[in-house]
Coordinates of C-alpha atoms and ligand atoms in Angstrom, one line a residue:
X6 CA -93.9 16.0 -15.8
X7 CA -93.1 18.7 -13.3
X8 CA -90.4 18.4 -10.6
X9 CA -93.1 18.7 -7.9
X10 CA -95.1 15.9 -9.4
X11 CA -91.9 13.8 -9.8
X12 CA -91.0 14.3 -6.2
X13 CA -94.5 13.3 -5.0
X14 CA -94.4 10.2 -7.1
X15 CA -90.9 9.3 -5.9
X16 CA -91.9 9.7 -2.2
X17 CA -94.7 7.3 -2.8
X18 CA -92.4 4.9 -4.5
X19 CA -90.0 5.1 -1.5
X20 CA -92.8 4.7 1.0
X21 CA -94.1 1.6 -0.9
X22 CA -90.7 0.0 -0.9
X23 CA -90.2 0.8 2.8
X24 CA -93.5 -0.9 3.6
X25 CA -92.6 -3.9 1.5
X26 CA -89.3 -4.4 3.2
X27 CA -90.4 -3.6 6.7
X28 CA -88.6 -0.3 7.0
X29 CA -89.7 3.0 8.5
X30 CA -90.0 5.5 5.6
X31 CA -88.8 8.3 8.0
X32 CA -85.5 6.4 8.4
X33 CA -84.8 6.8 4.7
X34 CA -83.6 10.3 3.7
X35 CA -83.7 11.7 0.2
X36 CA -80.9 13.6 -1.5
X37 CA -82.0 15.3 -4.7
X38 CA -79.1 15.1 -7.2
X39 CA -79.3 18.3 -9.1
X40 CA -76.0 18.1 -11.1
X41 CA -76.3 19.8 -14.5
X42 CA -79.8 21.1 -13.5
X43 CA -80.7 24.8 -13.3
X44 CA -81.5 26.9 -10.2
X45 CA -85.2 27.0 -11.4
X46 CA -85.4 23.2 -11.1
X47 CA -83.9 23.3 -7.6
X48 CA -86.4 26.0 -6.6
X49 CA -89.3 23.8 -7.7
X50 CA -87.9 20.9 -5.5
X51 CA -87.5 23.3 -2.6
X52 CA -91.1 24.5 -2.9
X53 CA -92.1 20.8 -2.6
X54 CA -90.1 20.6 0.7
X55 CA -86.9 19.1 -0.5
X56 CA -83.9 20.5 1.4
X57 CA -80.8 18.3 0.7
X58 CA -79.2 18.5 -2.7
X59 CA -76.2 16.7 -4.3
X60 CA -73.8 18.0 -6.8
X61 CA -70.9 16.4 -8.7
X62 CA -69.1 19.2 -10.5
X63 CA -67.7 22.1 -8.6
X64 CA -68.0 24.8 -11.3
X65 CA -71.6 23.7 -12.0
X66 CA -72.4 23.7 -8.3
X67 CA -70.9 26.9 -6.9
X68 CA -73.3 29.4 -8.6
X69 CA -76.3 27.3 -7.5
X70 CA -75.1 27.2 -3.9
X71 CA -74.5 31.0 -4.1
X72 CA -78.1 31.5 -5.5
X73 CA -79.5 29.9 -2.3
X74 CA -77.0 31.4 0.2
X75 CA -79.9 33.0 2.1
X76 CA -81.4 29.5 2.8
X77 CA -79.6 28.2 5.8
X78 CA -82.1 25.3 5.9
X79 CA -80.6 23.8 2.7
X80 CA -77.7 21.4 2.8
X81 CA -75.4 20.7 -0.1
X82 CA -73.6 17.3 -0.5
X83 CA -70.5 17.0 -2.8
X84 CA -70.8 13.5 -4.4
X85 CA -68.4 13.8 -7.4
X86 CA -64.8 12.9 -7.9
X87 CA -62.5 14.9 -5.6
X88 CA -59.3 16.5 -6.8
X89 CA -56.6 18.0 -4.6
X90 CA -56.9 21.4 -6.2
X91 CA -60.7 21.4 -5.5
X92 CA -60.7 20.4 -1.9
X93 CA -60.7 24.0 -0.5
X94 CA -63.8 25.0 -2.4
X95 CA -65.5 21.8 -1.4
X96 CA -64.5 22.4 2.3
X97 CA -65.8 26.0 2.2
X98 CA -69.1 25.5 0.3
X99 CA -70.5 22.1 1.1
X100 CA -72.0 20.6 4.3
X101 CA -71.2 17.0 3.3
X102 CA -68.7 15.2 1.2
X103 CA -69.8 11.6 0.2
X104 CA -67.0 10.8 -2.2
X105 CA -63.9 10.7 0.1
X106 CA -61.6 7.9 -0.9
X107 CA -58.1 8.8 0.2
X108 CA -56.3 10.0 3.4
X109 CA -54.6 12.9 1.7
X110 CA -57.9 14.4 0.7
X111 CA -59.2 13.8 4.2
X112 CA -56.3 15.8 5.7
X113 CA -56.7 18.6 3.2
X114 CA -60.5 18.9 3.8
X115 CA -59.9 18.9 7.5
X116 CA -57.3 21.7 7.3
X117 CA -59.4 23.7 4.9
X118 CA -62.7 23.5 6.7
X119 CA -63.4 27.1 7.9
X120 CA -63.4 27.5 11.7
X121 CA -66.8 29.2 11.8
X122 CA -68.6 26.3 10.2
X123 CA -69.6 22.9 11.8
X124 CA -67.4 20.0 10.9
X125 CA -67.7 18.7 7.4
X126 CA -69.9 15.6 7.3
X127 CA -68.2 12.8 5.5
X128 CA -69.0 9.4 3.9
X129 CA -66.2 7.2 2.7
X130 CA -66.8 6.0 -0.8
X131 CA -66.3 2.3 -1.3
X132 CA -65.5 0.7 -4.7
X133 CA -67.6 -2.5 -4.7
X134 CA -67.0 -3.4 -8.3
X135 CA -63.2 -3.3 -8.1
X136 CA -62.8 -1.7 -11.5
X137 CA -59.5 0.1 -11.3
X138 CA -60.8 3.2 -13.2
X139 CA -63.6 3.7 -10.7
X140 CA -63.3 5.9 -7.6
X141 CA -63.7 4.6 -4.1
X142 CA -61.5 2.7 -1.7
X143 CA -61.4 -1.1 -2.0
X144 CA -63.4 -2.7 0.8
X145 CA -60.3 -4.0 2.5
X146 CA -58.9 -0.4 2.9
X147 CA -62.2 1.1 4.1
X148 CA -61.7 0.6 7.9
X149 CA -58.3 2.2 7.9
X150 CA -59.6 5.3 6.0
X151 CA -62.7 5.5 8.1
X152 CA -60.6 5.5 11.3
X153 CA -58.3 8.2 9.9
X154 CA -61.4 10.4 9.1
X155 CA -62.9 9.8 12.5
X156 CA -59.7 11.1 14.1
X157 CA -59.8 14.4 12.3
X158 CA -61.4 17.2 14.3
X159 CA -62.9 19.2 11.5
X160 CA -64.4 16.2 9.8
X161 CA -67.3 14.1 11.1
X162 CA -67.5 10.6 9.8
X163 CA -71.1 9.7 9.1
X164 CA -71.0 6.5 7.0
X165 CA -70.3 4.8 3.7
X166 CA -71.3 5.5 0.1
X167 CA -71.1 3.4 -3.1
X168 CA -72.1 3.6 -6.7
X169 CA -72.5 0.1 -8.0
X170 CA -72.1 -0.6 -11.7
X171 CA -75.4 0.1 -13.4
X172 CA -77.8 -2.7 -14.5
X173 CA -78.5 -6.1 -13.0
X174 CA -81.9 -7.4 -11.7
X175 CA -83.2 -6.8 -8.2
X176 CA -81.5 -9.7 -6.6
X177 CA -78.1 -8.9 -8.2
X178 CA -78.5 -5.3 -7.0
X179 CA -79.2 -6.6 -3.5
X180 CA -76.1 -8.7 -3.5
X181 CA -73.9 -5.7 -4.2
X182 CA -75.7 -3.4 -1.7
X183 CA -75.5 -6.2 1.0
X184 CA -71.7 -6.0 0.8
X185 CA -71.8 -2.3 1.7
X186 CA -74.3 -2.9 4.5
X187 CA -72.0 -5.6 5.9
X188 CA -69.0 -3.4 5.8
X189 CA -71.1 -0.6 7.5
X190 CA -72.2 -3.0 10.3
X191 CA -68.6 -4.2 10.7
X192 CA -67.3 -0.7 11.2
X193 CA -70.1 0.0 13.8
X194 CA -70.0 -3.2 15.7
X195 CA -66.3 -4.3 15.5
X196 CA -64.6 -1.0 15.2
X197 CA -67.0 1.0 17.4
X198 CA -67.4 3.8 14.8
X199 CA -70.6 5.9 15.4
X200 CA -72.0 5.8 11.9
X201 CA -75.6 6.6 10.9
X202 CA -75.5 6.9 7.1
X203 CA -75.6 4.2 4.5
X204 CA -75.7 6.1 1.3
X205 CA -76.8 3.8 -1.5
X206 CA -79.6 3.7 -4.1
X207 CA -80.2 5.8 -7.2
X208 CA -83.1 6.1 -9.6
X209 CA -82.8 2.5 -11.1
X210 CA -81.9 0.6 -8.0
X211 CA -83.6 2.3 -5.0
X212 CA -85.9 -0.6 -4.1
X213 CA -82.9 -2.9 -3.7
X214 CA -81.0 -0.3 -1.7
X215 CA -84.0 0.1 0.6
X216 CA -84.3 -3.7 1.0
X217 CA -80.7 -3.8 2.1
X218 CA -80.9 -1.0 4.6
X219 CA -80.1 2.3 2.8
X220 CA -80.6 5.4 5.0
X221 CA -79.9 7.9 2.2
X222 CA -81.0 7.6 -1.4
X223 CA -79.3 9.8 -4.0
X224 CA -81.8 10.5 -6.7
X225 CA -81.4 12.6 -9.8
X226 CA -83.3 11.4 -12.9
X227 CA -86.6 10.4 -11.1
X228 CA -86.8 14.0 -9.7
X229 CA -85.3 16.2 -12.4
X230 CA -85.6 14.1 -15.6
X231 CA -82.8 12.9 -17.8
X232 CA -79.6 14.9 -17.8
X233 CA -78.2 16.6 -20.9
X234 CA -74.4 16.5 -20.8
X235 CA -73.8 18.2 -24.2
X236 CA -73.7 21.7 -22.7
X237 CA -72.3 21.1 -19.2
X238 CA -70.3 18.9 -17.0
Ligands
LIG305 C1 -75.7 11.2 -10.8 C2 -75.6 10.5 -9.5 C3 -76.7 10.0 -8.8 C4 -78.1 10.1 -9.3 O1 -78.3 9.2 -10.3 P1 -79.8 9.0 -11.0 O2 -79.6 7.6 -11.6 O3 -80.0 10.1 -11.9 O4 -80.8 8.9 -9.9 C5 -76.5 9.5 -7.5 N1 -75.2 9.4 -7.0 C6 -74.1 9.8 -7.7 C7 -72.8 9.7 -7.0 C8 -74.3 10.4 -8.9 O5 -73.2 10.8 -9.6

């Protein structure tokens, strides 16, 4: 199956879920997660009209971003684990960071964002499953971090992101996503933060994410096929 065909099938799947749950399909953006995938695969998605791409591993991502440096219409989202010694390259090369989970990284990204570029677009990553080895802030610390990010001039807070533990049936997936939506609504309504991005939903749980109000799906496998981690990443 080709990337182009996969994308068409996926868009139809998203539109169907949107209709089923009373959502406007246009209100649900699609981020193509191209981690470990080659430039050629990204080019195929691009030819099919896809313009937002997500990457997890800096060394894997930088040559790909460079390969498309003449395409100012593309935007790259960093969605992987952040490390202090990588924040500068993230601040210089990406339009978005969706995996911010501590104030120290927020300050570094703010200080390192080049002056000539627009503010770095940020989602705070929330750890909904409370496993200590997982990244993301605990829900109770989310508001404090969101307010710190909102106060930094070179960052623009856009919303929240979460990666729930895989598995579960539709209603279990909905229960987890609902927690993120409630946190998002709390920040907007009670804290007055101007958020517009609820980043949730991957290949195996996108219907539940749409049902619970996702505005940004992050999809890899359904577009590019299964990933091979033996050589990269
Ligand atoms: C890999 C990854 C995805 C995409 O997952 P698929 O199941 O392949 O769609 C989405 N979000 C993050 C943070 C990821 O690391």
